[in-house]
PDB file of C-alpha atoms in Angstrom:
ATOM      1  CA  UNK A1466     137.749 -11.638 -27.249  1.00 42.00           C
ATOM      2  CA  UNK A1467     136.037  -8.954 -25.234  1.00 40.00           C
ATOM      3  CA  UNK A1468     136.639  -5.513 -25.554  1.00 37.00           C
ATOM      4  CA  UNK A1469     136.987  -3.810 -21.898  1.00 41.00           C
ATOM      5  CA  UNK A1470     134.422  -0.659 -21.987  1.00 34.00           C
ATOM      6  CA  UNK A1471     135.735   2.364 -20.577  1.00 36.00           C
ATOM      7  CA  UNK A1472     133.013   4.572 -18.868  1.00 32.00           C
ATOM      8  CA  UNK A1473     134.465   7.918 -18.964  1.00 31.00           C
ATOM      9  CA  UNK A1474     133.135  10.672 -16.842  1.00 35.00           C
ATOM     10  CA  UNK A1475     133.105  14.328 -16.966  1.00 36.00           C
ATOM     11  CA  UNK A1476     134.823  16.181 -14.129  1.00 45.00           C
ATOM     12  CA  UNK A1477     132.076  18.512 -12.894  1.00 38.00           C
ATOM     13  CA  UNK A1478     134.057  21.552 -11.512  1.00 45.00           C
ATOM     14  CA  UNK A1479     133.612  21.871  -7.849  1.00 42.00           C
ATOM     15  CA  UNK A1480     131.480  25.326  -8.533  1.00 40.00           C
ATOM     16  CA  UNK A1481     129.196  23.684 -10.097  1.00 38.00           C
ATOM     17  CA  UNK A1482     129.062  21.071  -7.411  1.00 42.00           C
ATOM     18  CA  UNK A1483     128.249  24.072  -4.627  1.00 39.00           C
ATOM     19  CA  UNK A1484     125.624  25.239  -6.593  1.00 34.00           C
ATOM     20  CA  UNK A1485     123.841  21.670  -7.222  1.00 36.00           C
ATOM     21  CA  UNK A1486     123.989  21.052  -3.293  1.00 43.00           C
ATOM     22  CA  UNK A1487     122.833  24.588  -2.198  1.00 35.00           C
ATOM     23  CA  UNK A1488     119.491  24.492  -5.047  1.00 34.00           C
ATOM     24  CA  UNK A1489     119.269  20.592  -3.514  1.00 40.00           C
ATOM     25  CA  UNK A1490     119.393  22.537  -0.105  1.00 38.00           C
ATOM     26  CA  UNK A1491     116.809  25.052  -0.736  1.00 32.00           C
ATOM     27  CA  UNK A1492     114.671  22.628  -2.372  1.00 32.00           C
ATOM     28  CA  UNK A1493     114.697  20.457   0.185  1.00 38.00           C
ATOM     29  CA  UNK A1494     113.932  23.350   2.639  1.00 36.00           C
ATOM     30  CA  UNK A1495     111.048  24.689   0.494  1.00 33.00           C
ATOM     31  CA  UNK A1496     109.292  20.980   0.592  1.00 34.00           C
ATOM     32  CA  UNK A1497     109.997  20.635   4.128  1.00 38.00           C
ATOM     33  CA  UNK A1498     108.289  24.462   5.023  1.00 36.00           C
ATOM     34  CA  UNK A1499     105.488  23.448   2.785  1.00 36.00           C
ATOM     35  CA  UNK A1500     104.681  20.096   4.446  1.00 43.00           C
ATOM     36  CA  UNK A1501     105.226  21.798   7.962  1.00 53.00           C
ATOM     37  CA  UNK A1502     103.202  25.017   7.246  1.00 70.00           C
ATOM     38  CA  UNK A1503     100.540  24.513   9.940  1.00 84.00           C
ATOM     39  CA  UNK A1504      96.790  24.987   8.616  1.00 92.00           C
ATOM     40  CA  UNK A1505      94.206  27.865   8.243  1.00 97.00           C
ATOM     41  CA  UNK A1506      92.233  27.310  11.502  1.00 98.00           C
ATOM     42  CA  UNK A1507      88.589  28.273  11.727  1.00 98.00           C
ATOM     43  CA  UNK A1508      86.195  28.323  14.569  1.00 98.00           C
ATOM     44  CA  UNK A1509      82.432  28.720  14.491  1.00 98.00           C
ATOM     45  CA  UNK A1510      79.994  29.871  17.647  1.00 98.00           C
ATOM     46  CA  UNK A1511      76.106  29.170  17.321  1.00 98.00           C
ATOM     47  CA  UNK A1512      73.941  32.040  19.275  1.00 97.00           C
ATOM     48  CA  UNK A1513      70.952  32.279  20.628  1.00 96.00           C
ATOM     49  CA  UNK A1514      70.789  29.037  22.525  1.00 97.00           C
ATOM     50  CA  UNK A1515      68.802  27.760  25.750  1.00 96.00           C
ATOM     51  CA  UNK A1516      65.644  28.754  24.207  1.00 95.00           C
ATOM     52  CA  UNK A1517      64.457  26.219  22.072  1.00 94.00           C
ATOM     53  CA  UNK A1518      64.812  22.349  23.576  1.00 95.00           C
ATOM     54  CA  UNK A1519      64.746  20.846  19.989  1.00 95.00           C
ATOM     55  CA  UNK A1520      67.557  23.171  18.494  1.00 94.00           C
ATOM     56  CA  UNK A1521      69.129  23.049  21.137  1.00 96.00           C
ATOM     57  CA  UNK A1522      69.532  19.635  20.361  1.00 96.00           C
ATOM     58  CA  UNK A1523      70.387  18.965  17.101  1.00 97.00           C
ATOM     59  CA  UNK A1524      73.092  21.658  17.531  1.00 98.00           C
ATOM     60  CA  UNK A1525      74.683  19.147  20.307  1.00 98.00           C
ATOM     61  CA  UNK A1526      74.739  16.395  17.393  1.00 98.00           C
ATOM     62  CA  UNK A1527      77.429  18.670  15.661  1.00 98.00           C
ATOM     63  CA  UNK A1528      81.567  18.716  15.776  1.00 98.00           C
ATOM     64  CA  UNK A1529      81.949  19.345  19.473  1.00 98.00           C
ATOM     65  CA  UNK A1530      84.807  22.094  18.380  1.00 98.00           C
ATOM     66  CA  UNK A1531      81.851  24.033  17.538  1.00 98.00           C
ATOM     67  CA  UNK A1532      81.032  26.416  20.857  1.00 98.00           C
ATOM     68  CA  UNK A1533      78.041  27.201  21.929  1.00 98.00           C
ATOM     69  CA  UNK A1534      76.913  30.799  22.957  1.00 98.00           C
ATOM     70  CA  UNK A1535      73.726  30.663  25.725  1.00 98.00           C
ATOM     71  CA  UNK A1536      71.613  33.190  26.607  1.00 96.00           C
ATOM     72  CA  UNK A1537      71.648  33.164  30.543  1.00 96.00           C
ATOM     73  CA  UNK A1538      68.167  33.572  31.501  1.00 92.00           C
ATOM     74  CA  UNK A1539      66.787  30.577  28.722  1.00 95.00           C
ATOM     75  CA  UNK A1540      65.144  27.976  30.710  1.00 95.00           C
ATOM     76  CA  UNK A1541      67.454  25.570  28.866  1.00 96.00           C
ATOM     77  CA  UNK A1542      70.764  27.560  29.713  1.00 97.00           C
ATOM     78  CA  UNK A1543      71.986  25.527  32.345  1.00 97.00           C
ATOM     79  CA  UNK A1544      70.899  22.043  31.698  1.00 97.00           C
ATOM     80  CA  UNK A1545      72.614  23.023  28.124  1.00 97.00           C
ATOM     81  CA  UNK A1546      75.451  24.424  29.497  1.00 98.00           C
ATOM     82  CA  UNK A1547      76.211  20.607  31.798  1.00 98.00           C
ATOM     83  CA  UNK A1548      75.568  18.934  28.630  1.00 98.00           C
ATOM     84  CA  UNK A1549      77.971  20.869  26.748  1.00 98.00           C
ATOM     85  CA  UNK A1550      80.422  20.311  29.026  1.00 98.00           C
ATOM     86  CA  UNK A1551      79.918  16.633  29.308  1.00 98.00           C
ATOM     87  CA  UNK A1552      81.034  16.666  25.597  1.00 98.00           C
ATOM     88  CA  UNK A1553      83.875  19.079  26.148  1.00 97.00           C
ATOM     89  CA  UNK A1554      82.443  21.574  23.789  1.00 98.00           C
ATOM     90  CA  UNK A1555      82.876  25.061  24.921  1.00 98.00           C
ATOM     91  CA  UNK A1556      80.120  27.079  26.227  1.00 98.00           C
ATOM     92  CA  UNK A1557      80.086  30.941  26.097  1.00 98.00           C
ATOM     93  CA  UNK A1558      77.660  33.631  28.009  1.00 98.00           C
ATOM     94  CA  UNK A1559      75.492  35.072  25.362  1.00 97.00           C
ATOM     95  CA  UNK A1560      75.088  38.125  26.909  1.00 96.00           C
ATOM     96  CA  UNK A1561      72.208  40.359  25.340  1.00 94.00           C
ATOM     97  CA  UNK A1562      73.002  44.323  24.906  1.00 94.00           C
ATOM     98  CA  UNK A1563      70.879  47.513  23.762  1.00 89.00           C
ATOM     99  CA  UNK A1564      70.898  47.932  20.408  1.00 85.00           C
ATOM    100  CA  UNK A1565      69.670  50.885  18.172  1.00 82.00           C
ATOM    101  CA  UNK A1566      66.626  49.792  16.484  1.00 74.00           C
ATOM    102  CA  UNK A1567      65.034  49.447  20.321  1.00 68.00           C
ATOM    103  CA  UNK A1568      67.202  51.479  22.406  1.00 68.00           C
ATOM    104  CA  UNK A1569      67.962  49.922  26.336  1.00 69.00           C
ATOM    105  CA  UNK A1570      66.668  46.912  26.765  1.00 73.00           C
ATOM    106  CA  UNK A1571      64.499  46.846  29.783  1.00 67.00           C
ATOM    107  CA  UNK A1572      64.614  42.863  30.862  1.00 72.00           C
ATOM    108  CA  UNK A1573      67.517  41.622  33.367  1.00 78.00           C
ATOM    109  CA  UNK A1574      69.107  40.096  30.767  1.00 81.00           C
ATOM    110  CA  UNK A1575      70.266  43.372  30.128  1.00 87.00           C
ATOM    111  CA  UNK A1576      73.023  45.708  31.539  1.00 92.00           C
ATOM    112  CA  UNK A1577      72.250  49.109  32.208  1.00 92.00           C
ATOM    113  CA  UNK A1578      74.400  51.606  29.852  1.00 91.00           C
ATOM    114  CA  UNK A1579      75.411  53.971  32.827  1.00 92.00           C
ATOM    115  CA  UNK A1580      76.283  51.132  35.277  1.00 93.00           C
ATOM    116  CA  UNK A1581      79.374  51.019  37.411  1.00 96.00           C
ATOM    117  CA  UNK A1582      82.190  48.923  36.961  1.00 97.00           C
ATOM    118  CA  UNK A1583      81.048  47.020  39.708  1.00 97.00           C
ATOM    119  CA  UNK A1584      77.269  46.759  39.173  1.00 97.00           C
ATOM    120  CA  UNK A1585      78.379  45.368  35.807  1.00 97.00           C
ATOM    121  CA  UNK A1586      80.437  43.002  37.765  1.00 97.00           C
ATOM    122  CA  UNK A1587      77.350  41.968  39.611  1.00 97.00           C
ATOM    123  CA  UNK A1588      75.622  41.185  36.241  1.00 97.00           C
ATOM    124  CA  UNK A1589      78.212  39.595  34.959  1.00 97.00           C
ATOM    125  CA  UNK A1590      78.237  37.200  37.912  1.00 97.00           C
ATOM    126  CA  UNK A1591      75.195  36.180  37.893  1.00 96.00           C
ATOM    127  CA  UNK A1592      74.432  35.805  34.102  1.00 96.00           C
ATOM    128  CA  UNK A1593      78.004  33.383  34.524  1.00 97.00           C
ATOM    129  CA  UNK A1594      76.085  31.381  37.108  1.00 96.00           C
ATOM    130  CA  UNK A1595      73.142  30.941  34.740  1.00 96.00           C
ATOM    131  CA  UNK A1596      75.717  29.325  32.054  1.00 97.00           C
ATOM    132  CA  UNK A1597      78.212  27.201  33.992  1.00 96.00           C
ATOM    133  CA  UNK A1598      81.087  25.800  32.815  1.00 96.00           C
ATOM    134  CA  UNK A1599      81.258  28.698  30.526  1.00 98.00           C
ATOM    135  CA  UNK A1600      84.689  30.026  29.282  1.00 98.00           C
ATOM    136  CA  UNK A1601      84.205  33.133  27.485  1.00 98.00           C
ATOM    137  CA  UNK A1602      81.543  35.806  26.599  1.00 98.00           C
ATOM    138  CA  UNK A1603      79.886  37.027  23.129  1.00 98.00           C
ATOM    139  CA  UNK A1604      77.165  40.072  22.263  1.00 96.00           C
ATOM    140  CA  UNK A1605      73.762  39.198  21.420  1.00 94.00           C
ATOM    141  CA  UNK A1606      72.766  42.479  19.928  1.00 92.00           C
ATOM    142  CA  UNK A1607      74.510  45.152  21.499  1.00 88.00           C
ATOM    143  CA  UNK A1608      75.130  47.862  18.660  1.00 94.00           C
ATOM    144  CA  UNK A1609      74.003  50.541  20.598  1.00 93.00           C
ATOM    145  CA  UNK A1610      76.341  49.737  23.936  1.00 93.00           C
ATOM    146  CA  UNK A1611      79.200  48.670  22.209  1.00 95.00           C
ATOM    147  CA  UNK A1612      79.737  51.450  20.405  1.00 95.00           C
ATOM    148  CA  UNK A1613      79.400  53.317  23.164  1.00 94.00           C
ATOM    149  CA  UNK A1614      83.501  53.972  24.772  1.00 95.00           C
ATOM    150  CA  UNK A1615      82.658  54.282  28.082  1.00 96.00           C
ATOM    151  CA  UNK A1616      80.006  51.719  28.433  1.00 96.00           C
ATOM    152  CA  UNK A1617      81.992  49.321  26.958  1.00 97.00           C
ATOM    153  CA  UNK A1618      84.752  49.970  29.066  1.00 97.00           C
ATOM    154  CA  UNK A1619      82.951  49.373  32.308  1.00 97.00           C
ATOM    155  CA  UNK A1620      81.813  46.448  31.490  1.00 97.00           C
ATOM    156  CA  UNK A1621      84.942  44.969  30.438  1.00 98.00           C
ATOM    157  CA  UNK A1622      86.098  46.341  34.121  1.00 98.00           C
ATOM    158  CA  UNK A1623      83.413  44.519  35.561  1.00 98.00           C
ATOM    159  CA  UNK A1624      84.648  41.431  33.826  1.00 98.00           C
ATOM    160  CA  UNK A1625      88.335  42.039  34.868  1.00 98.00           C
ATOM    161  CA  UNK A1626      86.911  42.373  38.390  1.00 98.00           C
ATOM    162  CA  UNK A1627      84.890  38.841  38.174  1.00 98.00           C
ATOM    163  CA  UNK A1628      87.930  36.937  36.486  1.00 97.00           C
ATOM    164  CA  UNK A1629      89.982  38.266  39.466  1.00 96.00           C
ATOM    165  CA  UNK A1630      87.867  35.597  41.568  1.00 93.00           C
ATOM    166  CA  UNK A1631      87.530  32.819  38.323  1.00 95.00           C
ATOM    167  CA  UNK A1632      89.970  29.688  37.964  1.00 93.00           C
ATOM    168  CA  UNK A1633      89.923  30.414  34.881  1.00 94.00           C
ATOM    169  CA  UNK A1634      88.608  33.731  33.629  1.00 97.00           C
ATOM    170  CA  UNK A1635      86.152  34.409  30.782  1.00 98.00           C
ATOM    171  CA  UNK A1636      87.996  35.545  27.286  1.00 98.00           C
ATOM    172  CA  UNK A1637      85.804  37.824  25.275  1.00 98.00           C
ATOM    173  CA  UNK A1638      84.350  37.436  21.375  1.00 98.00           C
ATOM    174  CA  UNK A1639      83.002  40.513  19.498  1.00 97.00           C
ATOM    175  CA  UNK A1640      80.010  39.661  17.819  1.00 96.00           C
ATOM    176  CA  UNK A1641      80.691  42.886  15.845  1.00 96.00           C
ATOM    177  CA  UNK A1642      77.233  43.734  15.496  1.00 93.00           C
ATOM    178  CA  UNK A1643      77.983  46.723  14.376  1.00 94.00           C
ATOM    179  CA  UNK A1644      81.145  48.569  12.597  1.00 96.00           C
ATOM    180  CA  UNK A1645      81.661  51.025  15.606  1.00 96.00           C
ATOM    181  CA  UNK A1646      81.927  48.522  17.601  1.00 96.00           C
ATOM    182  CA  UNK A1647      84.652  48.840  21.196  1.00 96.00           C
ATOM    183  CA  UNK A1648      84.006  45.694  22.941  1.00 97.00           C
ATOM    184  CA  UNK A1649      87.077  43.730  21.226  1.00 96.00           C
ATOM    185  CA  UNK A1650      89.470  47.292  21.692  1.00 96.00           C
ATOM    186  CA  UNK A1651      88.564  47.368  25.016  1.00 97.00           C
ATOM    187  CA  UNK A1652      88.767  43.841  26.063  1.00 97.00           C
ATOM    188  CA  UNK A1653      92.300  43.431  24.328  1.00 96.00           C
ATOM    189  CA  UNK A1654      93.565  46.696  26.214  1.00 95.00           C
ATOM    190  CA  UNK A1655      92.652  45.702  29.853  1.00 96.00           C
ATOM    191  CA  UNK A1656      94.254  42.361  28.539  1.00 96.00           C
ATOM    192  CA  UNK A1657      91.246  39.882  28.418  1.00 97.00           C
ATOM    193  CA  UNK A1658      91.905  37.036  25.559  1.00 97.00           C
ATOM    194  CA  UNK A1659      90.012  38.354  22.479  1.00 97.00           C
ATOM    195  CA  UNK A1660      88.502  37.154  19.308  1.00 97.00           C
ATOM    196  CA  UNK A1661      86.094  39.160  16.791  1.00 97.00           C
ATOM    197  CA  UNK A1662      83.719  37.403  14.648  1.00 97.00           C
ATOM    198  CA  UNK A1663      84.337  37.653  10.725  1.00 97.00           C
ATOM    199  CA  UNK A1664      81.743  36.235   8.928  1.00 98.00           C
ATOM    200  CA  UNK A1665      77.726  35.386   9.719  1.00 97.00           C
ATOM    201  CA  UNK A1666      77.022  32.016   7.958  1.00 98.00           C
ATOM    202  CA  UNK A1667      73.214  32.953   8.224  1.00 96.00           C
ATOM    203  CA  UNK A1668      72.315  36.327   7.880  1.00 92.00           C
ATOM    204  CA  UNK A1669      70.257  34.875   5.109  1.00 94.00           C
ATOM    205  CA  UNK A1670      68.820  31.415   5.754  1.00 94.00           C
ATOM    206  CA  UNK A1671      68.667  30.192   2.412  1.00 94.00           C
ATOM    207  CA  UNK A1672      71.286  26.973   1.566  1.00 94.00           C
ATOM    208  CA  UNK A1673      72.833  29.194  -1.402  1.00 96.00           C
ATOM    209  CA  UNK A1674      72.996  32.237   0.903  1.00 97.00           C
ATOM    210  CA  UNK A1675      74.697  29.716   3.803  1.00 98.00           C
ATOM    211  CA  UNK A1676      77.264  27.593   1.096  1.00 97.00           C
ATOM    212  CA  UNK A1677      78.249  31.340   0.224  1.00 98.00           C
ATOM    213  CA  UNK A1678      79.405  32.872   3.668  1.00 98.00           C
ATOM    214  CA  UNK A1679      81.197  29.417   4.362  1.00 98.00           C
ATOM    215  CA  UNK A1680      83.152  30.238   1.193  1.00 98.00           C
ATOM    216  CA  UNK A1681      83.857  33.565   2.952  1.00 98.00           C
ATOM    217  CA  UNK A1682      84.905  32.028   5.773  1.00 98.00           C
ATOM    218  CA  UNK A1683      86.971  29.595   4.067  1.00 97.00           C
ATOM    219  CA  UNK A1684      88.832  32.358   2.087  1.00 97.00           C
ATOM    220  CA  UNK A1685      89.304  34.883   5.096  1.00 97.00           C
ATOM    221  CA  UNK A1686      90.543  32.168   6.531  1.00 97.00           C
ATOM    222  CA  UNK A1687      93.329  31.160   3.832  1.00 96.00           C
ATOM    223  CA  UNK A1688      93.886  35.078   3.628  1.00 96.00           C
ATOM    224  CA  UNK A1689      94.619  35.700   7.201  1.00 96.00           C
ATOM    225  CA  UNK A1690      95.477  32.024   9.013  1.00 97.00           C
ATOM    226  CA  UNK A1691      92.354  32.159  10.909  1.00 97.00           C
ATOM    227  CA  UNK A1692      88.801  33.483  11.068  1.00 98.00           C
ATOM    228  CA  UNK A1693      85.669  33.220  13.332  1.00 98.00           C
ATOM    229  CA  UNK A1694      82.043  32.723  11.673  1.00 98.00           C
ATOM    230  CA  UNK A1695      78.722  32.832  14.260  1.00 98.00           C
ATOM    231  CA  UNK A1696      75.551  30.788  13.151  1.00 98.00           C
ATOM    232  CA  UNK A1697      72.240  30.238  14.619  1.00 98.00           C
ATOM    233  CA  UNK A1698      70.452  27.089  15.329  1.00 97.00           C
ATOM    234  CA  UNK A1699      68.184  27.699  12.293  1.00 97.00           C
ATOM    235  CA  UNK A1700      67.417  24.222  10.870  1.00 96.00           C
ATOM    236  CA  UNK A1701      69.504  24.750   7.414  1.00 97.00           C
ATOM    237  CA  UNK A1702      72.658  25.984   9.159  1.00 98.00           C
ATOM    238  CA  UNK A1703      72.417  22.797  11.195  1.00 98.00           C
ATOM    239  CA  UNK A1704      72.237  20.676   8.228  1.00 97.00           C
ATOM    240  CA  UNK A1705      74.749  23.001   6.088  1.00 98.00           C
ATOM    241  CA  UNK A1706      77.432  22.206   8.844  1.00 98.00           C
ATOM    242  CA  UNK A1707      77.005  18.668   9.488  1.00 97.00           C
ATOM    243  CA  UNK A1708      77.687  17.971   5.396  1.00 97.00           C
ATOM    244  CA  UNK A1709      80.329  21.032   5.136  1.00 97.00           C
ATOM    245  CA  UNK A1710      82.650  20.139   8.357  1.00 97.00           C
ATOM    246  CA  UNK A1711      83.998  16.419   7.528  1.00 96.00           C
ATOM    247  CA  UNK A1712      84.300  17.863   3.972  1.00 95.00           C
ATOM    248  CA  UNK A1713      87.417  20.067   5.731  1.00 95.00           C
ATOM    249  CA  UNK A1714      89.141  16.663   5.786  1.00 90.00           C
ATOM    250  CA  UNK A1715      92.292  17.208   3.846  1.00 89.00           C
ATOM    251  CA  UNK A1716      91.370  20.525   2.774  1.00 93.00           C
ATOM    252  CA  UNK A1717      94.253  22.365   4.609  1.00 95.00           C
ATOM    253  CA  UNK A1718      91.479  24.175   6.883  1.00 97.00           C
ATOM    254  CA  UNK A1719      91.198  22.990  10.122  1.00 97.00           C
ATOM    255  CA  UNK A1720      88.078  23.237  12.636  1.00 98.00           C
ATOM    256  CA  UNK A1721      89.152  24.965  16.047  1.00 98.00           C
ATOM    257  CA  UNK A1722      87.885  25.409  19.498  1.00 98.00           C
ATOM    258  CA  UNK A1723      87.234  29.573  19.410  1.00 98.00           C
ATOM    259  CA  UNK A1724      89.616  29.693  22.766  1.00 98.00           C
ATOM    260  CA  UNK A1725      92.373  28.616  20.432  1.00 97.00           C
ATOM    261  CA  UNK A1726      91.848  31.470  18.063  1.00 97.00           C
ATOM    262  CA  UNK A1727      91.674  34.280  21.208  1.00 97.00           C
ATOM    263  CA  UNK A1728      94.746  36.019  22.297  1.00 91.00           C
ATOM    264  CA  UNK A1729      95.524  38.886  25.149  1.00 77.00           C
ATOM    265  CA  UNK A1730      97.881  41.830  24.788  1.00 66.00           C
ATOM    266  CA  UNK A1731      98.290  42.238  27.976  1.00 55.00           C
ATOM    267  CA  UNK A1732      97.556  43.527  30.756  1.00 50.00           C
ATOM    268  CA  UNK A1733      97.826  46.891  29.969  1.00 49.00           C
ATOM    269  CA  UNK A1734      97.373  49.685  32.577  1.00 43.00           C
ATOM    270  CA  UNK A1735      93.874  50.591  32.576  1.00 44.00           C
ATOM    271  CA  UNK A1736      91.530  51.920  35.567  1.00 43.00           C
ATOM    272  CA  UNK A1737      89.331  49.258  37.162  1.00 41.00           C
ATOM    273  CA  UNK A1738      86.394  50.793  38.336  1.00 41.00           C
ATOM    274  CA  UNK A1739      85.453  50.373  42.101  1.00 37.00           C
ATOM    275  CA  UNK A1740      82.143  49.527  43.984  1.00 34.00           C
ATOM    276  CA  UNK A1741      80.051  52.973  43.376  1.00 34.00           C
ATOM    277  CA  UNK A1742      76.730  53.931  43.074  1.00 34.00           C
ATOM    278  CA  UNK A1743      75.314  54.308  39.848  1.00 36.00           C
ATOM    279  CA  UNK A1744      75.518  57.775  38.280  1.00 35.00           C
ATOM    280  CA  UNK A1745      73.497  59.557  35.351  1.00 32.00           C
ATOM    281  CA  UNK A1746      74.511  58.255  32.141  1.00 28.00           C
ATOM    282  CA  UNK A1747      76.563  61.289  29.699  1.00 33.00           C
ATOM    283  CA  UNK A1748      77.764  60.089  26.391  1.00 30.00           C
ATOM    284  CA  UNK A1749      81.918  59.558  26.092  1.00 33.00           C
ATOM    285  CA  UNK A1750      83.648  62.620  24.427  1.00 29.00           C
ATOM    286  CA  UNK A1751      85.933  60.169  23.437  1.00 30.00           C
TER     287      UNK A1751
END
């Protein structure tokens, strides 16, 4: 003879039910957030190209989402430049600036500190020519202009004069050569898309020196959601990158374009300068 078998089941009160389905809720929510959170984003500019045929080069064998900044008057700027483009890597004006261990530069690579708005304009113009396809602008050097306020300022009204006239106009990275730096302040105020570099992966060449700043990068980057490093075409940044950047696979750090990591504020009302002849450089009271 079988014996029926009760089951018997405790009534769960319907509190207790409420609070089961609102933890399931917020669990549920927390999971979701953390699978949607997007990633840290970096982005990484090599300097000092058009110079050097053979680094030139090899940097074109790396992650095209690496930019490339080119010094306008290299002999291999604009050949560079085409090829750059042809891989859909962005290209930047690597525009060279006085800095204080030499004072003004003398060479036409380099603006004049008490230039007009529009002289700078001029420059600008023609150093854009010597990169085309370009999209944006970095410092070489510079850490005696850029700290300069009314310097800087010009020549981010020359640039707001040439992007009048671009299809699409030129967005502006701050080397940050050094801490007094007003190229990104300015730039951001006259409401030019801006970026400032973070980290140098190569101040030192060495491979410890290199695996170091990338672990800078990396944690700025986790810190902050984003963060710019610059390199150089030396021969053990090159190799550095093309082992460290597939390693980001899966790593929740994700290699950027810099334009994606540039953003404006404005326009805000600031004075553009107007055609003028140059006058006698005085120092900013600002």
């Amino acid at each position: 003879m079988k014996v029926p078998v009760r089951i018997f089941t405790v009534p769960i009160p319907w509190s207790a039910k409420i609070a089961a389905s609102i933890a399931a809720t917020v669990v549920a929510a927390f999971v979701s957030t953390a699978a949607a959170s997007p990633p840290a984003r970096i982005a990484i500019i090599i300097d000092d190209l058009g110079y050097q045929a053979d680094l030139d080069r090899a940097v074109l064998t790396l992650d095209s989402r690496i930019a490339v900044a080119i010094l306008p008057d290299g002999p291999g700027a604009t050949d560079l430049a085409t090829r750059a483009a042809r891989q859909r890597r962005e290209a930047l004006v690597h525009l060279p600036l006085s800095h204080v261990r030499s004072g003004d530069c003398e060479t036409a690579l380099c603006p004049r500190r008490e230039w007009s708005a529009e002289r700078m304009r001029q420059h600008l113009d023609r150093a854009a020519r010597q990169v085309p396809h370009a999209v944006g602008l970095n410092n070489h050097q510079g850490s005696l202009f850029t700290a300069d306020p009314g310097s800087t300022r010009r020549l981010i009204e020359g640039l707001v004069l040439l992007n009048r006239h671009r299809d699409k106009p030129l967005f502006v990275v701050d080397s940050r050569t050094t801490p007094h730096t007003q190229l990104a302040r300015e730039a951001s105020r006259a409401g030019i898309a801006t970026a400032q570099r973070q980290v140098f992966l190569d101040h030192e060449r060495s491979a410890e020196a290199i695996a170091q700043a990338w672990k800078r990068l990396i944690e700025r980057a986790r810190d902050d959601g984003q963060a710019i490093a610059i390199g150089h075409p030396y021969r053990e940044t090159v190799a550095f990158l093309a082992r460290a950047i597939p390693a980001l696979e899966g790593s929740g750090i994700e290699l950027v374009p810099v334009s994606d990591l540039t953003s404006a504020t404005g326009p805000q009302p600031v004075p553009i300068g107007q055609a003028a002849p140059a006058r006698a450089y005085r120092p900013s009271t600002e």
